[in-house]
Coordinates of C-alpha atoms in Angstrom, one line a residue:
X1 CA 0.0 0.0 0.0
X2 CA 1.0 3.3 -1.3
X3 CA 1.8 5.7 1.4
X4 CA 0.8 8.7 -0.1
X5 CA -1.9 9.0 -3.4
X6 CA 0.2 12.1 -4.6
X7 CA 2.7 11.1 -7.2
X8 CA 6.2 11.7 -6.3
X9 CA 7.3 14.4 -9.2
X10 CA 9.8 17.0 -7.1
X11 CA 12.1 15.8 -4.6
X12 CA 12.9 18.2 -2.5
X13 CA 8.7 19.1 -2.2
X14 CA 8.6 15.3 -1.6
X15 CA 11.0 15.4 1.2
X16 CA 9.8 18.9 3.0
X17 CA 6.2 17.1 3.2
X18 CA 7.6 13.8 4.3
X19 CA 9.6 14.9 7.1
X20 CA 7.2 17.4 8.3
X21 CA 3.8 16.5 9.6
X22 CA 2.2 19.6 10.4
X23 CA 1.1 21.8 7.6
X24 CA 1.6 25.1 9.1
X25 CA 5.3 24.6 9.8
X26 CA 5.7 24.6 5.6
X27 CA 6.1 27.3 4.0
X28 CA 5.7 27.6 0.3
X29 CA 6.6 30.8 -1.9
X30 CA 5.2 31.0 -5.2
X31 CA 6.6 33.0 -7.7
X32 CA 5.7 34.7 -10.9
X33 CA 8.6 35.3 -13.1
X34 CA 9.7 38.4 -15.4
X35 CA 12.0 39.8 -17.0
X36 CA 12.8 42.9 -14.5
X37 CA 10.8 42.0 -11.4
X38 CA 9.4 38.6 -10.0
X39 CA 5.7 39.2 -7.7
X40 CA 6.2 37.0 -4.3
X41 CA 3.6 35.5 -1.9
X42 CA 3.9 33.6 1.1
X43 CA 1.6 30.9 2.0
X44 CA 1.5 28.3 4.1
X45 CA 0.7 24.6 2.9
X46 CA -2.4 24.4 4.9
X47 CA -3.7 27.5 2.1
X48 CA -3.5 30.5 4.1
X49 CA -1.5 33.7 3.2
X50 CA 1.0 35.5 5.1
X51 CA 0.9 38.8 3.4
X52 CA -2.2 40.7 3.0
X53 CA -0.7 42.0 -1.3
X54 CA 2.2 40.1 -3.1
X55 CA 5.4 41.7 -3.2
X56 CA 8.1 42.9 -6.0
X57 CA 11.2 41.5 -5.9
X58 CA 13.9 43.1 -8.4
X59 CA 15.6 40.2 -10.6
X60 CA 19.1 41.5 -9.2
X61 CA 21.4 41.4 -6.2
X62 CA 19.0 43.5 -4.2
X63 CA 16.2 41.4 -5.3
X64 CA 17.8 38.7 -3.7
X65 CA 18.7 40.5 -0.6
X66 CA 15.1 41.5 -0.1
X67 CA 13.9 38.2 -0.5
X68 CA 16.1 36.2 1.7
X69 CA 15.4 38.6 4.5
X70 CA 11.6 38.5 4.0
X71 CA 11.8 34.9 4.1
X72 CA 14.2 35.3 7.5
X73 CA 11.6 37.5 8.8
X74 CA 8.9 34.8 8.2
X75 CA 10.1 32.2 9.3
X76 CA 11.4 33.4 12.5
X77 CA 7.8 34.8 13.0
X78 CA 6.1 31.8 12.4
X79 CA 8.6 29.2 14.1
X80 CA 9.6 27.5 10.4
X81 CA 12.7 26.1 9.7
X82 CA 14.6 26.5 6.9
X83 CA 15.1 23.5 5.4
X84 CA 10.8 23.5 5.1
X85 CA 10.7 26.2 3.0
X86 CA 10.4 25.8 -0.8
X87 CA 10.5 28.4 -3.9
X88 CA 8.5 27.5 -6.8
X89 CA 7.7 28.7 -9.9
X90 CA 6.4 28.5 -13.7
X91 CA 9.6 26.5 -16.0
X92 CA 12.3 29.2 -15.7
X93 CA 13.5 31.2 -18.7
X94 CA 16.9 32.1 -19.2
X95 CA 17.2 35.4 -17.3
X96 CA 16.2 33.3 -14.2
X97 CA 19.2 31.4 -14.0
X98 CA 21.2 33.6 -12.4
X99 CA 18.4 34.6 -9.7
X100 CA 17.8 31.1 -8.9
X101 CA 21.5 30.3 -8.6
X102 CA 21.9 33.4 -6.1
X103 CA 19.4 32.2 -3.9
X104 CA 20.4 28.7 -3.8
X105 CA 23.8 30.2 -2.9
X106 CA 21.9 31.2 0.6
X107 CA 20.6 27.5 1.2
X108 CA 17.3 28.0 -0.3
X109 CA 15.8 25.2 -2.5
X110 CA 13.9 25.7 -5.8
X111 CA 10.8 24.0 -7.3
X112 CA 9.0 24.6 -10.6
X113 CA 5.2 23.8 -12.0
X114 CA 4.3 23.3 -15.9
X115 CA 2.4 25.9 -16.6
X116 CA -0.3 24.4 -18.0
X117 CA -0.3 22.4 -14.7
X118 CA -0.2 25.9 -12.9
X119 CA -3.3 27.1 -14.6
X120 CA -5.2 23.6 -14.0
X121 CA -5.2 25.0 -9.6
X122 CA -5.8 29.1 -10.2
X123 CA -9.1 29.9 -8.3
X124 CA -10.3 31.7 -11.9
X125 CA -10.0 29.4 -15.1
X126 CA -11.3 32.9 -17.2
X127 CA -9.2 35.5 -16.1
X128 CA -5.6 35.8 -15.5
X129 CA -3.2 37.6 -13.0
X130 CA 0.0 37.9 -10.7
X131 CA -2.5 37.3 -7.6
X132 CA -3.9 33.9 -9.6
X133 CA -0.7 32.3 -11.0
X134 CA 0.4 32.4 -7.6
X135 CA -2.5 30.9 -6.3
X136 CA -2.1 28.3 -9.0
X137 CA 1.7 27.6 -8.7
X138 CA 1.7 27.5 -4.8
X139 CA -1.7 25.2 -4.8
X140 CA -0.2 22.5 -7.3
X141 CA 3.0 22.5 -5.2
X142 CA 1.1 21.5 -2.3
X143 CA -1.1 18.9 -4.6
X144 CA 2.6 17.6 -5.2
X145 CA 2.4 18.6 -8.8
X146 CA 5.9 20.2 -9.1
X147 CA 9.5 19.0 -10.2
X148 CA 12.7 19.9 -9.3
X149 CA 14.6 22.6 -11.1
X150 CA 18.1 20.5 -11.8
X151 CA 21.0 22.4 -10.5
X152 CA 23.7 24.5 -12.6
X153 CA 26.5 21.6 -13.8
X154 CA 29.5 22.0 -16.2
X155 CA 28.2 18.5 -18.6
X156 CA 24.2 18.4 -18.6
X157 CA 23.7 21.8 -18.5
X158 CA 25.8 22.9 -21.1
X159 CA 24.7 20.0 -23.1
X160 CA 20.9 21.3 -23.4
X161 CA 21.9 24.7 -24.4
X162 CA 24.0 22.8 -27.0
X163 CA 21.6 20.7 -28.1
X164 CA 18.4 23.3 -27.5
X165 CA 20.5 25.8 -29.7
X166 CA 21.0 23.3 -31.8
X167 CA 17.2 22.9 -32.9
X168 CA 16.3 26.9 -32.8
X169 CA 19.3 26.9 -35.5
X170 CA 17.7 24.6 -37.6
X171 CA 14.7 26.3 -37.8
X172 CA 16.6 29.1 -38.5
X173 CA 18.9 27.5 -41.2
X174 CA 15.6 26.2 -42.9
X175 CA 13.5 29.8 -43.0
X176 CA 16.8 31.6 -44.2
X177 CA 16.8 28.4 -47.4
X178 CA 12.9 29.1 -48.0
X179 CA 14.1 32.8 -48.4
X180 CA 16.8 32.1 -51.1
X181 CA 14.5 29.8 -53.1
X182 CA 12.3 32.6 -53.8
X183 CA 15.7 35.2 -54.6
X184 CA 16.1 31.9 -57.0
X185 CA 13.1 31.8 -58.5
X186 CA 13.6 35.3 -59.4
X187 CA 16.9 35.6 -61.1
X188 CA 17.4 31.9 -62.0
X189 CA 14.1 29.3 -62.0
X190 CA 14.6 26.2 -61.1
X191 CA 18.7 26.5 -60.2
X192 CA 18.3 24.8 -57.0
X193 CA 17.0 21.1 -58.4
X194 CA 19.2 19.0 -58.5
X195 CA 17.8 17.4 -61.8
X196 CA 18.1 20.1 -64.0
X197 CA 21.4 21.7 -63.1
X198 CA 23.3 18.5 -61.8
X199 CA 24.4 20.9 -58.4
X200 CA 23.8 20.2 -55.0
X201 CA 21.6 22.6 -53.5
X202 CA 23.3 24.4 -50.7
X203 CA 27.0 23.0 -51.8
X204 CA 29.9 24.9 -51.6
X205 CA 30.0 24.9 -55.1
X206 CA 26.3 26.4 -55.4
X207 CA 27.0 29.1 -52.7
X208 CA 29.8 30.7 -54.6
X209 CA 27.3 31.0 -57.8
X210 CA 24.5 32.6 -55.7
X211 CA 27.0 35.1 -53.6
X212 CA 28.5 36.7 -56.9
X213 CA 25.8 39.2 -58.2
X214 CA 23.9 35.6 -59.3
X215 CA 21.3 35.8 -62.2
X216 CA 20.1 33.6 -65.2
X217 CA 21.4 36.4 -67.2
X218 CA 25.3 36.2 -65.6
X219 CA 25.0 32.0 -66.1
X220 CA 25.2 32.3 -69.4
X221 CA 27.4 34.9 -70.2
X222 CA 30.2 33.4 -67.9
X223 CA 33.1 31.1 -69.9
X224 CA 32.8 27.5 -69.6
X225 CA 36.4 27.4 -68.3
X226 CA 35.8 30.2 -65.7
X227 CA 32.9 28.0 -64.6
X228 CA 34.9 24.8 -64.8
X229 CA 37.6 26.8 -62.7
X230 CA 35.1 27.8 -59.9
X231 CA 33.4 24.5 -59.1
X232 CA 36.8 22.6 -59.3
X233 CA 37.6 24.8 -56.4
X234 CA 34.9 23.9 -54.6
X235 CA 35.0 20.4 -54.4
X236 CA 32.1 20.1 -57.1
X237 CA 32.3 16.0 -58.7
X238 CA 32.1 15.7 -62.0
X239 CA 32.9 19.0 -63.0
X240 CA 32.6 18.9 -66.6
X241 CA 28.8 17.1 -66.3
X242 CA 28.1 20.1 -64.6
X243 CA 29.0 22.6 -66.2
X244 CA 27.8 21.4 -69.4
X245 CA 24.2 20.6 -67.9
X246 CA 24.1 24.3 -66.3
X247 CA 24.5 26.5 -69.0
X248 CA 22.5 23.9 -71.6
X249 CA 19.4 24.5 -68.6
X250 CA 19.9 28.1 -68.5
X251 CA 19.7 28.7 -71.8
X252 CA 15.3 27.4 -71.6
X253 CA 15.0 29.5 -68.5
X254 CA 13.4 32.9 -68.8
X255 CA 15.1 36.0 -67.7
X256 CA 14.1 37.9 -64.8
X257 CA 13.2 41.7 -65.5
X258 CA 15.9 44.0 -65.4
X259 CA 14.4 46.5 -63.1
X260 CA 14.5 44.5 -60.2
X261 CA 17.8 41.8 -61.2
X262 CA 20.5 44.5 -58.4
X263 CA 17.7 44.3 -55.6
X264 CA 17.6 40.4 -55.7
X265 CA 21.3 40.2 -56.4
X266 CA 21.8 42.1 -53.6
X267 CA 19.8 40.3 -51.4
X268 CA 20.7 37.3 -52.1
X269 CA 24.1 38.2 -51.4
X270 CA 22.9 38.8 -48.5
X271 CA 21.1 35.8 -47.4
X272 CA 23.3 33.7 -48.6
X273 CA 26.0 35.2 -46.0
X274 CA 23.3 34.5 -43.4
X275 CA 23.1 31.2 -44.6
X276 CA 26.7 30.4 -43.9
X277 CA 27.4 32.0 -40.5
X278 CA 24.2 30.0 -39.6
X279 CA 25.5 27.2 -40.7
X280 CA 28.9 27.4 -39.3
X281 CA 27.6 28.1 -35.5
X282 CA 25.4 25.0 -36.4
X283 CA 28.2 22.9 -36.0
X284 CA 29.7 24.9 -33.7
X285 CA 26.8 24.1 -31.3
X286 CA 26.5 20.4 -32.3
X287 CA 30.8 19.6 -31.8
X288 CA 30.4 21.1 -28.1
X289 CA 27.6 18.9 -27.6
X290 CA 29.7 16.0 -29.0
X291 CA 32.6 16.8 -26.4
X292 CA 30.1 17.0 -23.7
X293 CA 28.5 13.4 -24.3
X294 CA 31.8 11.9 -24.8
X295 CA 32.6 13.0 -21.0
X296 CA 28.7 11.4 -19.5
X297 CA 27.8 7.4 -19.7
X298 CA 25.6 8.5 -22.7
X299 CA 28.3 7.7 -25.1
X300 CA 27.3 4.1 -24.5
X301 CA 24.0 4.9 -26.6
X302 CA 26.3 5.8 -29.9
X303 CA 26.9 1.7 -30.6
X304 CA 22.9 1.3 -30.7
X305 CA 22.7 1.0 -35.0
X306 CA 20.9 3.9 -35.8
X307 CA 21.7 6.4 -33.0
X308 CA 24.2 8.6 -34.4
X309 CA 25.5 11.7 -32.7
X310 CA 22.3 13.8 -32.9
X311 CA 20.3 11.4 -31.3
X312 CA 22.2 10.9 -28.9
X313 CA 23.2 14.3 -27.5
X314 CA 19.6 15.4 -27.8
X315 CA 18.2 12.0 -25.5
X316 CA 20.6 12.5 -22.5
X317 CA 20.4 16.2 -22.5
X318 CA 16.8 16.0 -22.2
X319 CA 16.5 13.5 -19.7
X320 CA 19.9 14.9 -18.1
X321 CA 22.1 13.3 -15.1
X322 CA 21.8 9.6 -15.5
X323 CA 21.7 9.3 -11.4
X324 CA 18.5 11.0 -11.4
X325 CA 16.9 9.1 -13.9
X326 CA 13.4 7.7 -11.9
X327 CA 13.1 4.2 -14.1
X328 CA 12.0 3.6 -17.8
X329 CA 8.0 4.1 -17.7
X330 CA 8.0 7.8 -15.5
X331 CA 11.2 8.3 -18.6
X332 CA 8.5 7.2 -21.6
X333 CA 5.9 9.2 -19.7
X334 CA 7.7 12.8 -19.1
X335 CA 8.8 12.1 -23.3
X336 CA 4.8 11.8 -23.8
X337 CA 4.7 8.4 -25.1
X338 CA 2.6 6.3 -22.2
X339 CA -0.9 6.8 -23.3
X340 CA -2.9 8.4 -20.2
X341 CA -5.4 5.9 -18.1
X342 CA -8.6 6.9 -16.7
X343 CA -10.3 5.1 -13.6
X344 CA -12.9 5.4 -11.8
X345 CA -13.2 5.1 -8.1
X346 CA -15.5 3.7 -5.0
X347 CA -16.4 -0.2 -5.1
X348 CA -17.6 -0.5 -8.7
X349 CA -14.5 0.6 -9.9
X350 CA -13.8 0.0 -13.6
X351 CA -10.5 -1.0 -14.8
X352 CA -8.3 1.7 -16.2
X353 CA -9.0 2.5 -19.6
X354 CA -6.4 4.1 -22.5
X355 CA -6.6 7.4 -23.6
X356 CA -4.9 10.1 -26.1
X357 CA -1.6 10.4 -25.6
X358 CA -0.2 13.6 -23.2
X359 CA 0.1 17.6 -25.4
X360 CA 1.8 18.7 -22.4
X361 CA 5.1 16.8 -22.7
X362 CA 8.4 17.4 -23.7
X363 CA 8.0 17.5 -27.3
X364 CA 12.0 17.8 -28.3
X365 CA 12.2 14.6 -26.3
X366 CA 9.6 13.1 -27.7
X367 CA 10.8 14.2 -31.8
X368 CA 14.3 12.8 -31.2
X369 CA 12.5 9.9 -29.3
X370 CA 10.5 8.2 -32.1
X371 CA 13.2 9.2 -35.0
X372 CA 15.6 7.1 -32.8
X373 CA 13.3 4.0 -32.4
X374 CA 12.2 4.1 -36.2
X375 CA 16.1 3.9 -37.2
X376 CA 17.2 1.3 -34.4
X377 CA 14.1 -0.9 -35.6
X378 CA 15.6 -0.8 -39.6
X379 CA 18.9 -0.5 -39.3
X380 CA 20.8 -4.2 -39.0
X381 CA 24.1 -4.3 -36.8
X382 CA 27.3 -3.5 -39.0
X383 CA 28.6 -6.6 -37.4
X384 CA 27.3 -8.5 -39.7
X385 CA 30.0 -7.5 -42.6
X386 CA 32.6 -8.7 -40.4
X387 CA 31.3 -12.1 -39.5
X388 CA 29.7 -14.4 -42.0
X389 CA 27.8 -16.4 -39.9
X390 CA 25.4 -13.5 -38.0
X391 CA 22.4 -11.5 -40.2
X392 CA 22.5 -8.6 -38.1
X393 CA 19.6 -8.7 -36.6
X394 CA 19.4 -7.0 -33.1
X395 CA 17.2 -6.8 -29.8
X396 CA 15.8 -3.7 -31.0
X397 CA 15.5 -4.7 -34.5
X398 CA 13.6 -7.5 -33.9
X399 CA 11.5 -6.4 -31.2
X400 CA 10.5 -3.4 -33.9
X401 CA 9.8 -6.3 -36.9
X402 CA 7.2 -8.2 -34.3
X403 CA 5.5 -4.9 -33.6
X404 CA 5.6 -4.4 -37.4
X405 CA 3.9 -7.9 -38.0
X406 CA 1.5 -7.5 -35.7
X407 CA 0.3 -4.4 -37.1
X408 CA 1.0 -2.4 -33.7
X409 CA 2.3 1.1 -33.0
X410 CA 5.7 -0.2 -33.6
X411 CA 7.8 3.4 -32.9
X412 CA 5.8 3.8 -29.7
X413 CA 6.6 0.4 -28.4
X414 CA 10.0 0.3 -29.6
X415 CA 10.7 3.7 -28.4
X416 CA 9.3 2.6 -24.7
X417 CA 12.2 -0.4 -25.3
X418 CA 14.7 1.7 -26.2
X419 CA 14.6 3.7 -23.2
X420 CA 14.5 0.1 -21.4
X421 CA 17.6 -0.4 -22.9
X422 CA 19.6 2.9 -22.7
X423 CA 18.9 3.0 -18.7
X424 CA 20.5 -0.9 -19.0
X425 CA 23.8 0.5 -20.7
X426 CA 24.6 4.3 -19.2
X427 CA 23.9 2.1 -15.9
X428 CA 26.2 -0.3 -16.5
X429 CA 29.0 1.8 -18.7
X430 CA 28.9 -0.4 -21.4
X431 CA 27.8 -1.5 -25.7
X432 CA 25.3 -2.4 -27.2
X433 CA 26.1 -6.1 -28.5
X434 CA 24.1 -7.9 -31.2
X435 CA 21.6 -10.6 -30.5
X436 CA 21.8 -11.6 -26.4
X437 CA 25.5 -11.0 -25.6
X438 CA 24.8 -7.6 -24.3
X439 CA 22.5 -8.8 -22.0
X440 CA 24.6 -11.4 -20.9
X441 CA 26.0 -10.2 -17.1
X442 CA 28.9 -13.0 -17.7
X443 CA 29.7 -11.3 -21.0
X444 CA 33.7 -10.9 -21.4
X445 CA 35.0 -10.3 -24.7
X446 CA 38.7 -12.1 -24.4
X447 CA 38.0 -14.5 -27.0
X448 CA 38.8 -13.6 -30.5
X449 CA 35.7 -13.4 -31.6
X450 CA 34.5 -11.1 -28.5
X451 CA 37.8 -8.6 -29.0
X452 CA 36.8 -8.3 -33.3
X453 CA 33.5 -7.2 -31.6
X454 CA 34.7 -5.4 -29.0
X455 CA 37.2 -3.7 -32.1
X456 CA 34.5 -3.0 -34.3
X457 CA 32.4 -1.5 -32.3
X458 CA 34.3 1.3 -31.0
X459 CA 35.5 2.0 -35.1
X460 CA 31.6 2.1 -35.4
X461 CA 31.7 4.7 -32.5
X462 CA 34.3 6.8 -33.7
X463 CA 33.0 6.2 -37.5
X464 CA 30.2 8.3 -36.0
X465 CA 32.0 10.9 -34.5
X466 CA 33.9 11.9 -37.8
X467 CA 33.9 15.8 -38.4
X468 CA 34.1 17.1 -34.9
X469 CA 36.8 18.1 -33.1
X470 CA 37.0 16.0 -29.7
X471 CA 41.2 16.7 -29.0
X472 CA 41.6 18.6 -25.3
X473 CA 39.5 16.5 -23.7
X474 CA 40.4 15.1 -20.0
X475 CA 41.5 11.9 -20.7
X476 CA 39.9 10.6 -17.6
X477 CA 36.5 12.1 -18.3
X478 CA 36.8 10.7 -21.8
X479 CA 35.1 7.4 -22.0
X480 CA 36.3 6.9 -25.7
X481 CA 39.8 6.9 -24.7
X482 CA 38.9 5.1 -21.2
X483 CA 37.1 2.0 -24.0
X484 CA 40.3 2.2 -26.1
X485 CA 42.7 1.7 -23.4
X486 CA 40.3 -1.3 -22.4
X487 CA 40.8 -3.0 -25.4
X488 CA 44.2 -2.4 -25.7
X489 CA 45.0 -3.9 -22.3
X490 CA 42.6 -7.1 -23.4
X491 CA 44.4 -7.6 -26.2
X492 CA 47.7 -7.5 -24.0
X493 CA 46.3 -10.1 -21.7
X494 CA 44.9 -12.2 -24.3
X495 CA 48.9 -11.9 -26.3
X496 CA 50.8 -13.0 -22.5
X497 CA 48.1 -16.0 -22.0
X498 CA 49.2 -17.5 -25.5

């Protein structure tokens, strides 16, 4: 029997109601958020208020000041002890980082409540102000509907404002390429398919056409050879092809009018500048990510077939320090893929019936999720061109084919696996075998068969990590480097034992 119906979301609210038995001895502070001032209440968890209006509390050092002493002055008042006192809030933004760490500096602990959670307890569903998001955020903190807010760190937290960036970049990257295809469509129709000019969209090759006063008009006046010259230089294949296929296309393209040719030149110029530096910070953002996962037990994740670097950066920034992680269903529900259950209570109570699943989830997660399962369920184990005897088939790839077969929700339920199986192997620091061996606790690869394994799946690793720049890193943080010298000293003990 459970002892408490409230489901055990934050921690440190878990532990201030736990420990304490009388109500009035807990005092909560909701907080509403902004950009220059926060609004403060004080209220205890048996519902009453402490302060007749709701105070403003500057979001800098003297904000800070004034708060901790109004929370001194309260708790001495009302005989409360520190350690029973919890802030809370709506998810912080960015410019509450700093705030929050302050008063944690000063021994205070913070809480925050989903917003749309928040407005699910306000006294007023209609109408909406300071004095009834407080009511809402401190009234779902005391119906245990709150989570922790995870403490500044040097890996996780700079990995989900690597990866976070990361995604607001791409959006970015792909609004800035809608914008040149209609500069293109302008001054040169149909330039950007592949099919008719034989030119990678977005290449090198095709950036330095579009970034020199680009038209229709320029295409065909320019020499074959100074053409031939320029996508040589970029790293263009098949040159010639090209070149020939370019000016025979631009020659049944119409020309733009001249009146407006310089304005969409310009532009395009422009854009196409854009284009680059956003591109460039792109992988800025995505090779600091890299370095970070190569220092956490996430690294494990990149020998699963079909989990390459994005997948996996994105998938343990999201779910964060692996020693908080609160076991694979509450992990599939918080990435919004456990449908929701309804039941009904008193003696005739019905059992629980499916519903839709969850909007208010975390939908990055729950994106990067679903990709992941779809390509661990279809890609085979590269293991299989080194031994002649094994298909390649996988736990995860066969688990995904029954679904499949079945005619089930087979990214759902191989995503809900997945998770099963990435708790199994940050847990336990090690790779992702083919067929039963990684699931084998006795599993030692010192035969020869085991070490090619063991060999070819850290190339597969580092295959994968190709393009970034991962020198600098501590060598004992590194868990590359700590599963390289592993095999090496294998390899020695297998070479003395002969």
């Amino acid at each position: 029997m459970k002892e408490t119906i409230y489901p055990q979301r934050s921690q440190v609210v878990e532990d201030i109601f736990s420990r304490e038995n009388r109500l009035d001895k807990i005092l909560i502070i909701p907080l509403d958020h902004a950009k220059e001032s926060h609004t403060v209440q004080f209220r205890l968890a048996t519902g009453v208020y402490l302060l007749k209006k709701a105070l403003t509390v500057y979001n800098d050092q003297r904000g800070v000041d004034f708060l901790i002493t109004q929370i001194e002055k309260i708790c001495k008042k009302h005989h409360i002890k520190k350690q029973n006192v919890a802030i809370c809030c709506e998810d912080p933004h960015s410019y509450m980082v700093n705030f929050i760490h302050a008063v944690r500096l000063r021994g205070y602990r913070f809480a925050s409540v989903n917003a749309t959670e928040a407005s699910k307890y306000r006294s007023n569903t209609r109408a909406s102000s300071d004095e009834l998001d407080l009511t809402g955020i401190s009234q779902a903190v005391i119906n245990r509907r709150a989570m922790d807010v995870e403490p500044v760190d040097e890996l996780y937290t700079n990995l989900k404002y690597a990866t976070r960036s990361r995604v607001k970049l791409i959006r970015n990257q792909t609004s800035i390429k809608n914008r040149i295809h209609k500069c293109v469509d302008i001054l040169f129709p149909g330039f950007l398919c592949e099919s008719n000019t034989g030119l990678t969209p977005f290449s090198e090759g095709c950036l330095w056409l579009l970034e020199n006063r680009f038209s229709v008009v320029k295409i065909k006046r320019m020499s074959p050879k100074y053409l031939l010259n320029g996508l040589k230089k970029h790293r263009v294949h098949n040159v010639p092809f090209v070149v020939d296929k370019v000016k025979s296309y631009a020659e049944k393209v119409l020309a733009p009018p001249a009146e407006i040719v310089a304005y969409q030149q310009k532009s395009l110029a422009g854009k196409v500048s854009l284009f680059r530096n956003i591109r460039a910070e792109l992988h800025r953002e995505e090779n600091e990510a890299v370095r970070y996962l190569l220092q956490t037990p996430g690294f494990y994740i990149l020998s699963i077939p079909g989990i390459a670097t994005v997948y996996a950066t994105n998938l343990i920034a999201e779910y964060g320090n692996p020693t908080k992680w609160r076991g694979a269903d509450k992990m599939a529900s918080y990435a919004g893929i456990a449908s929701r259950q309804k039941q009904t209570g008193g003696e005739k109570r019905k059992t629980p019936t499916g519903q839709h699943l969850p909007r208010d989830c975390n939908r990055i997660l729950k994106d990067y999720l679903l990709q992941a399962a779809q390509h661990t369920g279809t890609s085979l184990h590269p293991f299989r061109k080194i031994s002649p005897s094994y298909d390649g088939s996988h736990t995860l790839q066969q688990h995904y084919q029954h679904v499949e077969s079945i005619e089930g929700k087979s990214r759902l339920r191989n995503a809900k696996y997945l998770i099963k199986i990435i708790i199994k192997l940050v847990d336990e620091e090690r790779f992702y075998f083919p067929e039963k061996h990684w699931l084998s606790p006795e599993f030692a690869p010192r035969n020869d068969d085991h070490i090619l394994l063991y060999q070819n799946t850290i190339q597969r690793v580092k295959d994968k990590l190709k393009g970034y720049d991962i020198s600098g890193i501590d060598p004992e943080k590194n868990y590359l480097y700590k599963e390289e010298q592993h095999l090496k000293d294998l390899i020695e003990f297998k070479n003395m034992n002969q």
